[in-house]
Tab-separated table of C-alpha atoms and ligand atoms in Angstrom:
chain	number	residue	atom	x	y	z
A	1	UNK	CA	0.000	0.000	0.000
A	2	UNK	CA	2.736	2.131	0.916
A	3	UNK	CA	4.292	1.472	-2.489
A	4	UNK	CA	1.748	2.255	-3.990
A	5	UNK	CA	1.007	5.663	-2.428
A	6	UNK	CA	4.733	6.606	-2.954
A	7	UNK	CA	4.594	6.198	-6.436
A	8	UNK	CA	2.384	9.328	-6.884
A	9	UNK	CA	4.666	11.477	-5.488
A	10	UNK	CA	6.566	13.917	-7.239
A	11	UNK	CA	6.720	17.263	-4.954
A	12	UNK	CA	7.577	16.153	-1.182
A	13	UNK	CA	9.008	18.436	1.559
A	14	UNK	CA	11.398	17.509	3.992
A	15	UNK	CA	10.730	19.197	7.150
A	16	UNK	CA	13.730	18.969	9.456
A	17	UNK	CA	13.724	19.387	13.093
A	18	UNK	CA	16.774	21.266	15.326
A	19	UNK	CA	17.428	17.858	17.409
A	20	UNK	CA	18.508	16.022	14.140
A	21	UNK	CA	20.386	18.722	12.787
A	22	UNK	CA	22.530	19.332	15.758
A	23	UNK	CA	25.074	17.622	17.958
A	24	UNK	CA	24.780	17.098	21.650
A	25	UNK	CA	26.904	20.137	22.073
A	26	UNK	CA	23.573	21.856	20.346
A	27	UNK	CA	25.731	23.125	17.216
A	28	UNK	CA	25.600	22.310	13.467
A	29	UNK	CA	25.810	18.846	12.947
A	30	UNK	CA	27.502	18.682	9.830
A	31	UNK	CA	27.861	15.128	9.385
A	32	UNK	CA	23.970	15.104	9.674
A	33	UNK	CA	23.115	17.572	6.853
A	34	UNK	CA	25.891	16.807	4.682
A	35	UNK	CA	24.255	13.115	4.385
A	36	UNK	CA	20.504	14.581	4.189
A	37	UNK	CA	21.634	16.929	1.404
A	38	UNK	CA	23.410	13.453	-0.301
A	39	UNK	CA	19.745	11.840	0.226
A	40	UNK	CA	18.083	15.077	-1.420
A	41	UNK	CA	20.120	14.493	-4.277
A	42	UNK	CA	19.422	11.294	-4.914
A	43	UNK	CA	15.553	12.166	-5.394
A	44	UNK	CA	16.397	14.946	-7.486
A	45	UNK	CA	18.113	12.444	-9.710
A	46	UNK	CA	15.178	10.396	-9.602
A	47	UNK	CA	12.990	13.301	-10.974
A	48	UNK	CA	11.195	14.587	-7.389
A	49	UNK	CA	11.094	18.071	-6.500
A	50	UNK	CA	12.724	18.279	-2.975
A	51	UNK	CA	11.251	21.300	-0.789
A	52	UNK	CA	12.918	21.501	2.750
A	53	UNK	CA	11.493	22.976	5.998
A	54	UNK	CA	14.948	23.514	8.374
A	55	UNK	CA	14.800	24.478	11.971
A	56	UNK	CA	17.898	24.978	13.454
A	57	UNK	CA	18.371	28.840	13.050
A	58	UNK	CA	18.418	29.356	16.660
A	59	UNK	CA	20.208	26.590	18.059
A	60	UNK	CA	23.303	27.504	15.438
A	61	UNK	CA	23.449	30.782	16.532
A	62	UNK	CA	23.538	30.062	20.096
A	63	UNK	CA	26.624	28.066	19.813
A	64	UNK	CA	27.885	30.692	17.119
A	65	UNK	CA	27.481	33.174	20.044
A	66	UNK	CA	29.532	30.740	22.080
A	67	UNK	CA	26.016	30.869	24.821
A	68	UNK	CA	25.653	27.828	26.776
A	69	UNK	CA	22.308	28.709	28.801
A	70	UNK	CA	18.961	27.818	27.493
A	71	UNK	CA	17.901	31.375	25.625
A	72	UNK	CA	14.867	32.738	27.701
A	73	UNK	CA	13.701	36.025	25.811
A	74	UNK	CA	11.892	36.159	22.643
A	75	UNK	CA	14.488	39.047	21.268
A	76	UNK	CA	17.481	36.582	22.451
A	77	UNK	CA	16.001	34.207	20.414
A	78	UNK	CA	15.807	35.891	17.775
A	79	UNK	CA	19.251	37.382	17.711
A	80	UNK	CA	20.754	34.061	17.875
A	81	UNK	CA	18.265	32.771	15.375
A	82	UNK	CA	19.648	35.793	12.668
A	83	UNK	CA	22.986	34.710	13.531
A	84	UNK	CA	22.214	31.663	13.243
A	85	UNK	CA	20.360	31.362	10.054
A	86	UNK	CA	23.429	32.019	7.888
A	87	UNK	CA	25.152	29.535	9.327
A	88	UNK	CA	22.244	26.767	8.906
A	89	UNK	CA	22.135	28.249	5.161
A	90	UNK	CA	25.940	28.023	4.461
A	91	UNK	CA	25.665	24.614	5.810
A	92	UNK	CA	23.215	23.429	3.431
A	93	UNK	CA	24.509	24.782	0.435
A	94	UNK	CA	28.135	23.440	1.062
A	95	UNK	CA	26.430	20.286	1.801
A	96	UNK	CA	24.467	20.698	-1.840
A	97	UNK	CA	27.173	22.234	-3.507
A	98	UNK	CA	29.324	18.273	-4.617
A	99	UNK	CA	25.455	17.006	-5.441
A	100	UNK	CA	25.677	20.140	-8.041
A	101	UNK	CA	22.889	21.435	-6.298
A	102	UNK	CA	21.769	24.942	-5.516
A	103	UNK	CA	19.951	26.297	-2.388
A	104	UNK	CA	17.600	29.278	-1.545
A	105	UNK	CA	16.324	30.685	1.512
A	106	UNK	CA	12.751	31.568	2.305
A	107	UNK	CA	11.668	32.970	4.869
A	108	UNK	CA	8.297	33.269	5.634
A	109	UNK	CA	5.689	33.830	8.910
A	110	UNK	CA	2.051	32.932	8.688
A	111	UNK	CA	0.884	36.410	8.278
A	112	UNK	CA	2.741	36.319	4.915
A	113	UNK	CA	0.707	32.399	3.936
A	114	UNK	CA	-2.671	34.093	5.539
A	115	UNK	CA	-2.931	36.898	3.093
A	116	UNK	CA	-3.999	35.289	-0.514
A	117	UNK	CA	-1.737	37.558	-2.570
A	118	UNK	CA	1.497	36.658	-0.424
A	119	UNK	CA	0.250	32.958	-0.805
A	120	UNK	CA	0.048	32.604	-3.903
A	121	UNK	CA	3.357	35.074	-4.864
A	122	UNK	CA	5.340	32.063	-2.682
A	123	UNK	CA	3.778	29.552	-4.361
A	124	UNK	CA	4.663	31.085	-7.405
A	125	UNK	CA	8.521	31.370	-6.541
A	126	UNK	CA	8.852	28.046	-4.765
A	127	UNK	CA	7.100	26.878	-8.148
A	128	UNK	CA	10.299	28.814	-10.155
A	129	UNK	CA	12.879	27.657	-8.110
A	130	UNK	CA	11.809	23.866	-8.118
A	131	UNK	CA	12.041	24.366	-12.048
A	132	UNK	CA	15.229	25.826	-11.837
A	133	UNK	CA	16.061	22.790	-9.849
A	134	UNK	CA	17.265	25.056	-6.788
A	135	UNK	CA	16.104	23.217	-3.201
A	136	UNK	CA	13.834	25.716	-1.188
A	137	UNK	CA	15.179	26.200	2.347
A	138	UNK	CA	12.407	27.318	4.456
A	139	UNK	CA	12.236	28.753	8.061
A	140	UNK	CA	10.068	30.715	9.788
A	141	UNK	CA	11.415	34.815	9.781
A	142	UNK	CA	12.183	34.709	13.607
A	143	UNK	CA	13.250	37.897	13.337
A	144	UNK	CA	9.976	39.887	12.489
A	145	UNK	CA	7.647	37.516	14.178
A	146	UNK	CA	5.859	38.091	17.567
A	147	UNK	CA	3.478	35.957	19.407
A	148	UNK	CA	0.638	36.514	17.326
A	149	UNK	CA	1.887	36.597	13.638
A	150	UNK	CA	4.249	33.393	14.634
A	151	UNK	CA	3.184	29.531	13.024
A	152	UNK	CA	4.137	28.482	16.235
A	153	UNK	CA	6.654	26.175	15.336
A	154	UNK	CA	8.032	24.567	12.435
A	155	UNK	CA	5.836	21.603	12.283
A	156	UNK	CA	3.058	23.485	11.743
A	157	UNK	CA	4.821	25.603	9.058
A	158	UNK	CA	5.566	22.726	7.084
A	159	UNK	CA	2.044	21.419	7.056
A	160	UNK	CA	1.113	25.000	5.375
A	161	UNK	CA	4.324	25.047	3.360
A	162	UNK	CA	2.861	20.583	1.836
A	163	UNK	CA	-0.172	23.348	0.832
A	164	UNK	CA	1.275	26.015	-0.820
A	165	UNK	CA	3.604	24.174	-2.875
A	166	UNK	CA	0.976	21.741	-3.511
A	167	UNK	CA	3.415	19.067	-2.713
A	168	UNK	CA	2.000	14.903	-2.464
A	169	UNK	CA	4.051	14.421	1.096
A	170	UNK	CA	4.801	15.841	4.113
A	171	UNK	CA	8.436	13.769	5.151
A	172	UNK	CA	9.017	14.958	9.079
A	173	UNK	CA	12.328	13.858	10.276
A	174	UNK	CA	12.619	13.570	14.443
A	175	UNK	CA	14.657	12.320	16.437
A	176	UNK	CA	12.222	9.139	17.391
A	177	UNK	CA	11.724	6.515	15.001
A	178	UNK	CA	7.851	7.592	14.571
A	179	UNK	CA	4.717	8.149	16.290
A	180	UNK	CA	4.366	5.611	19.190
A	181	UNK	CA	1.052	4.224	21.478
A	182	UNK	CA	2.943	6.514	24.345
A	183	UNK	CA	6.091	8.392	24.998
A	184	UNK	CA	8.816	5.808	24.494
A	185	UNK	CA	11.329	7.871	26.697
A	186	UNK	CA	8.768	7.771	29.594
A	187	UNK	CA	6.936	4.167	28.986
A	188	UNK	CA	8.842	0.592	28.300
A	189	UNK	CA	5.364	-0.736	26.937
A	190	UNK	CA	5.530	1.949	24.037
A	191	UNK	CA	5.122	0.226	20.727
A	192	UNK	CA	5.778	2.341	17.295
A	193	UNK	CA	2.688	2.418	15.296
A	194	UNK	CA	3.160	2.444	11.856
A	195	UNK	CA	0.208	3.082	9.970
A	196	UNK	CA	-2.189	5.891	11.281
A	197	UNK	CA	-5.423	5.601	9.255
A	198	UNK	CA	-7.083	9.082	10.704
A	199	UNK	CA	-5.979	11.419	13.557
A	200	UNK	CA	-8.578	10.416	16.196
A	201	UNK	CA	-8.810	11.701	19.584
A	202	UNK	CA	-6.505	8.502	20.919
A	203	UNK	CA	-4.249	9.840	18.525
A	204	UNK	CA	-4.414	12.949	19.290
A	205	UNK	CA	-4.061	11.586	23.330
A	206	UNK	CA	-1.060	9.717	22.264
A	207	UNK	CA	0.877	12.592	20.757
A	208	UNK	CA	0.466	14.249	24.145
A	209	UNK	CA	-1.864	16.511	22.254
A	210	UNK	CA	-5.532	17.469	23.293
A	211	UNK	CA	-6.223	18.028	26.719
A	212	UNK	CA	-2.920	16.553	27.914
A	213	UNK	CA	-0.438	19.324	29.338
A	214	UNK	CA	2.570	16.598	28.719
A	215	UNK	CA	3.805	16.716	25.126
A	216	UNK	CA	5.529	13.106	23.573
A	217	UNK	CA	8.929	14.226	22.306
A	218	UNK	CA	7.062	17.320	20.799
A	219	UNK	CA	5.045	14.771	18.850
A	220	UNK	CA	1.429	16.684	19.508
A	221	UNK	CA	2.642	18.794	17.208
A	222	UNK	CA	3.875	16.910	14.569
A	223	UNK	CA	0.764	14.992	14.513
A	224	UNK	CA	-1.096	18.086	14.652
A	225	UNK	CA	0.456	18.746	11.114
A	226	UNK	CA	0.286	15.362	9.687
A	227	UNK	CA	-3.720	16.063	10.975
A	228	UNK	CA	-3.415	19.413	8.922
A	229	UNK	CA	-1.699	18.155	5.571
A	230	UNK	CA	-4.294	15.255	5.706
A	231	UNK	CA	-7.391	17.630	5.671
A	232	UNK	CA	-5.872	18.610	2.020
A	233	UNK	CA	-5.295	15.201	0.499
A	234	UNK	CA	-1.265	14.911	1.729
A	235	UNK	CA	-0.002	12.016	3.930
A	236	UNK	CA	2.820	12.320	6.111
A	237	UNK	CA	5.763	9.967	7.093
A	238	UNK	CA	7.583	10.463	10.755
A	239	UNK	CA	10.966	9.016	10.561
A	240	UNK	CA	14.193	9.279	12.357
A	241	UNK	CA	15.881	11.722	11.075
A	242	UNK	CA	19.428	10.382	12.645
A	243	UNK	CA	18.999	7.196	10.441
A	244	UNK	CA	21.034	7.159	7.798
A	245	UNK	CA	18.863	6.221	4.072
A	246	UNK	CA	15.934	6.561	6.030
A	247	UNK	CA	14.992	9.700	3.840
A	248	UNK	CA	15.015	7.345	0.465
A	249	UNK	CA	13.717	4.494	2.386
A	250	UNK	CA	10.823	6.385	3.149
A	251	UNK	CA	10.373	7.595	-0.502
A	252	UNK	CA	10.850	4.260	-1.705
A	253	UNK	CA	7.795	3.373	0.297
A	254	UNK	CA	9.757	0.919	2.855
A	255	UNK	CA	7.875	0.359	5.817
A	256	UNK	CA	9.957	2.692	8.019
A	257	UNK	CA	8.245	4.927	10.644
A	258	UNK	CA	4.924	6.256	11.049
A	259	UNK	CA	2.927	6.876	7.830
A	260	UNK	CA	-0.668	9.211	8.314
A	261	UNK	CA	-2.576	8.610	5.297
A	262	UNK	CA	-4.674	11.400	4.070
A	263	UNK	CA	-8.206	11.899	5.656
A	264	UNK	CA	-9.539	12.063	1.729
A	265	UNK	CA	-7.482	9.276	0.062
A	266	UNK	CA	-5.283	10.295	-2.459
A	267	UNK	CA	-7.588	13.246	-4.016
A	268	UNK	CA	-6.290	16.496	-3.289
A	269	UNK	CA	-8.531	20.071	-2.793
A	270	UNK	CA	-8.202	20.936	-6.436
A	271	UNK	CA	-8.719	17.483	-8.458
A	272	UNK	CA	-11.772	17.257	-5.643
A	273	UNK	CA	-12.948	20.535	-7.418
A	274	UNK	CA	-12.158	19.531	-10.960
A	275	UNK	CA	-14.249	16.272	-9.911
A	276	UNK	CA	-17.280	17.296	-8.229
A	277	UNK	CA	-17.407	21.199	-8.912
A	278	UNK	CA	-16.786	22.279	-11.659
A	279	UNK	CA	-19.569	21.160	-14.539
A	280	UNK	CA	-17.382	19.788	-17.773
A	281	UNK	CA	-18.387	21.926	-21.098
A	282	UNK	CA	-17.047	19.419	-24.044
A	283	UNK	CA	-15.610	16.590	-24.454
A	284	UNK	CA	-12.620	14.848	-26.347
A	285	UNK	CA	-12.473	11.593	-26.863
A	286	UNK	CA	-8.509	10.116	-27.322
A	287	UNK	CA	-6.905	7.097	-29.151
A	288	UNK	CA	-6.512	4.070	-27.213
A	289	UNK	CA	-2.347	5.048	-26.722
A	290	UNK	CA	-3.284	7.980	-25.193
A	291	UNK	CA	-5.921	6.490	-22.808
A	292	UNK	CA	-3.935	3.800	-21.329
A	293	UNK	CA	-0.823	6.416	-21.104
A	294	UNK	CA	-3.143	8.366	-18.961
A	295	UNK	CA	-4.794	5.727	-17.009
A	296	UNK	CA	-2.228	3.342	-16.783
A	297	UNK	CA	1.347	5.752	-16.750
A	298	UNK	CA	-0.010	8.871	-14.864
A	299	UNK	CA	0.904	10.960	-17.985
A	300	UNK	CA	-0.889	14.123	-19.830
A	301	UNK	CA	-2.545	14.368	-22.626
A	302	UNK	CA	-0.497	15.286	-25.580
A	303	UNK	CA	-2.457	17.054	-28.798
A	304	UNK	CA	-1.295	14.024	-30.497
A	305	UNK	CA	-3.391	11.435	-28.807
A	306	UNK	CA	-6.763	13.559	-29.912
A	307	UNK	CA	-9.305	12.069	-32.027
A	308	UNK	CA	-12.364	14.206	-32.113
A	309	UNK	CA	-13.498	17.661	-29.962
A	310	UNK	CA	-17.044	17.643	-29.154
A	311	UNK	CA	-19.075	20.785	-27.951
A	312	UNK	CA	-17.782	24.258	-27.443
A	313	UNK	CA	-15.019	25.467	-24.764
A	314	UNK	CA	-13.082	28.158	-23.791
A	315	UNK	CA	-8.904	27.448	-22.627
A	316	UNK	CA	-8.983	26.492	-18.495
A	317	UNK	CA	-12.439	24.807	-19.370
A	318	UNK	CA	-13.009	21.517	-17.555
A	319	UNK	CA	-13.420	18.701	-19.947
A	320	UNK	CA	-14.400	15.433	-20.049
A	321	UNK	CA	-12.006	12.915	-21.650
A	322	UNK	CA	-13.449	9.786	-23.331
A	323	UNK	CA	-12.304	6.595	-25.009
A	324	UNK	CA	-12.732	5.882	-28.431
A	325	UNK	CA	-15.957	3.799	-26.999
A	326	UNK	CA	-17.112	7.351	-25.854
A	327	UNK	CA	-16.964	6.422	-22.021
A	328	UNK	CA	-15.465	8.850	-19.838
A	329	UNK	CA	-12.124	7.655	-18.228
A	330	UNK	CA	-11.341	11.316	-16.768
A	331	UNK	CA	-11.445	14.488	-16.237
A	332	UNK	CA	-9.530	17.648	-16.737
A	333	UNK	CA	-8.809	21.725	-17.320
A	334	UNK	CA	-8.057	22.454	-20.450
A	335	UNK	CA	-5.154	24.531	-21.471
A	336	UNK	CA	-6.561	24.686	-25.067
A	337	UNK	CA	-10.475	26.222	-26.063
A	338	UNK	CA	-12.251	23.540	-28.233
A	339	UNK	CA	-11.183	25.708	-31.228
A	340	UNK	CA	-7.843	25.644	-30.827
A	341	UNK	CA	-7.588	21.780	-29.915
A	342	UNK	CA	-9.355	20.585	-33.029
A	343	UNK	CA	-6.764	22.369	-35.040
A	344	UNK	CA	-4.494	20.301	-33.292
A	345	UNK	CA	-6.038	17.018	-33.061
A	346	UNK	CA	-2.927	14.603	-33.565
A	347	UNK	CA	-0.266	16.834	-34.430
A	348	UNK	CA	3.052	16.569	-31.930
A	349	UNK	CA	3.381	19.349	-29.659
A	350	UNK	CA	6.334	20.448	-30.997
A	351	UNK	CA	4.031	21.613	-34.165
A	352	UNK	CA	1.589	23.511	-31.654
A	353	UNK	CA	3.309	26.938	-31.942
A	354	UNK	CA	3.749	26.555	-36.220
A	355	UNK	CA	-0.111	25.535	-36.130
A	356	UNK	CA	-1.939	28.347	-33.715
A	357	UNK	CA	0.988	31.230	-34.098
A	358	UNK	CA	1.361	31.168	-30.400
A	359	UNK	CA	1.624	28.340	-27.886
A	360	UNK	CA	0.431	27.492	-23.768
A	361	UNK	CA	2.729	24.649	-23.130
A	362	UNK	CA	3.062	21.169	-24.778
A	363	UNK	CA	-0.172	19.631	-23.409
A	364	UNK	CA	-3.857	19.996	-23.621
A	365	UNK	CA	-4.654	18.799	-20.205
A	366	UNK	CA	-2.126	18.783	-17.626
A	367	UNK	CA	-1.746	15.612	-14.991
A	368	UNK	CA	-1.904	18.095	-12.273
A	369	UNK	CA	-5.476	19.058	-13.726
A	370	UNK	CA	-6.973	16.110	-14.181
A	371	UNK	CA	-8.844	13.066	-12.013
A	372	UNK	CA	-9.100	9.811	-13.575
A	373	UNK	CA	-13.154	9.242	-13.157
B	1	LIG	N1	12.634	28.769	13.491
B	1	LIG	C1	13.280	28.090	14.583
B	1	LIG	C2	14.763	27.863	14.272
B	1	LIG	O1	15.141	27.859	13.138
B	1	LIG	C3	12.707	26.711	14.831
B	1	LIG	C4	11.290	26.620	15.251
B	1	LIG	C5	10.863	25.139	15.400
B	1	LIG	O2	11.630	24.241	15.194
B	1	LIG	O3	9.725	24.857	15.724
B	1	LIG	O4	15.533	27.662	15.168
């Protein structure tokens, strides 16, 4: 099942907590991120988009500043977090840097994802810098933030981050092996649960979350955001972060951890509107190639697997796509009108921009805009 899940993704962030990336002195541990940053680069070869969620801004700079106390004040902690955030940068991209990969920071506070505009501006540049195949760095801006505009921590920011980039998996590294019946530090009997079909109230009890003052390892929080990215279609692993391979393990859908599936299975907020809202205006119906590359190989529809365009439709229309039997086997946005896709009905989209005299992209319906029905 696992397997099977995995295979779908293609966008996944990596949300990495300050215990993993630090030593037991509480500085940089180098070792640590130079062998995630080897993991992210194996994905990238393997076509995935990699966007990472780092903590560890404030812990560097407190051992930059050479302070061994526990920093009390919210303007202490943010000070060492400034300091610190070059640091955890410089770290990662010397860690990308002999995978011939790039980094960039983003920093961001949840006053910036609660305003629509901002949204959709970061989704727009996290969407340019995965396809300049830079890895997103993000942290929350510790420095502007107070109390109120703060996510809270960075658990919950990566939960909002799986939405904005529209990514297909939340990946939370820890320093536990997963989510467990009870706090495994506290309670022998423990046992790691590996499969978490819904975030339930004894879930929620578990994590230390709900009513309970104790938190498990700061797990209420993690499963707060697995809860979070679930309510949008997005499962989430919990590994150990401190295992080394665990990060392509999980990808690879071994059974490692604790995997939340998705409170609606597998059909995110925006194929759930393509499916049930919007009302399809035409129809095309596709050779058979086409079809089973669709249904079968998760790819999009090219102008040359079109057979016939039926009924009248303007570009970002939804459509219904049929068989040559006429059944409909999906449904999709079109990024052609019905008059422009019948002058390309089974040319190669290289010939699009010759054809029309101007040209949307290479496909008439895009993977990410359709639902197999
Ligand atoms: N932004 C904080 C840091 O980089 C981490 C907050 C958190 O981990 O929850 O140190």
């Amino acid at each position: 099942m696992r397997k099977e899940l995995l295979r779908t993704v293609k966008r996944v962030v990596i949300k990495i907590g300050s215990r993993v990336l630090t030593d037991s002195a509480g500085a940089l541990d180098l070792t640590v991120i130079g062998r995630i940053c080897d993991e992210i680069a194996i994905l990238s070869r393997q076509g995935l988009q990699v966007i990472v969620v780092s903590s560890g801004a404030i812990a560097a700079g407190r051992s930059e500043l050479g302070l061994t106390y526990k920093l009390q004040t919210i303007p202490h902690k943010q000070a060492a977090a400034a300091v610190g955030q070059t640091r955890l940068m410089l770290a990662y991209e010397n860690a990308l840097a002999p995978n011939n990969l790039k980094a960039a920071q983003v920093l961001l506070t949840s006053e910036d994802l609660g305003s629509r505009q901002r949204f959709l501006n970061s989704r727009a540049t996290l969407d340019a810098l995965l396809g300049f195949g830079i890895v997103p760095i993000i942290n929350e801006n510790d420095t502007v933030v107070v109390e109120e505009i703060k996510f809270g921590d960075n658990d919950n920011l990566s939960a909002l981050v799986t939405n904005v980039a529209e990514a297909h998996l939340l990946l939370i590294l820890t320093d536990i092996e997963g989510f467990y019946s009870a706090d495994p530090n506290k309670d022998p009997a423990a046992v790691l649960i590996p499969l978490v079909t819904g975030v339930t109230r004894e879930v929620e009890r578990a994590a230390g979350g709900a009513g309970s003052a104790v938190g498990t390892g700061g797990m209420a929080t993690k499963v707060a955001a697995a809860k979070k990215a679930g309510k949008n279609g997005v499962a989430t692993i919990i590994v150990s972060g401190k295992r080394p391979g665990i990060i392509t393990a999980a990808l690879r859908g071994d059974e490692v951890g604790t995997l939340f599936l998705p409170s609606d299975v597998g059909i995110n907020r925006r194929k759930h509107w393509i499916a049930y809202t919007l009302k399809p205006s035409g129809r095309i119906v596709v050779d058979d190639g086409a079809r089973n590359a669709l249904l079968k190989k998760g790819k999009s529809l090219l102008p040359s697997g079109l057979v016939r365009v039926e009924g009248r439709f303007e570009r970002g229309a939804c459509i219904r796509l049929c068989g040559l039997d006429g059944a409909e086997f999906a449904r999709g946005l079109s990024d052609y009108s019905s008059v422009e896709a019948e002058r390309l009905l089974g040319c190669n989209s290289l010939e699009i921009e010759g054809i029309l005299g101007y040209y949307y992209g290479d496909v008439i319906v895009h993977r990410d805009n359709m639902v197999l029905v």
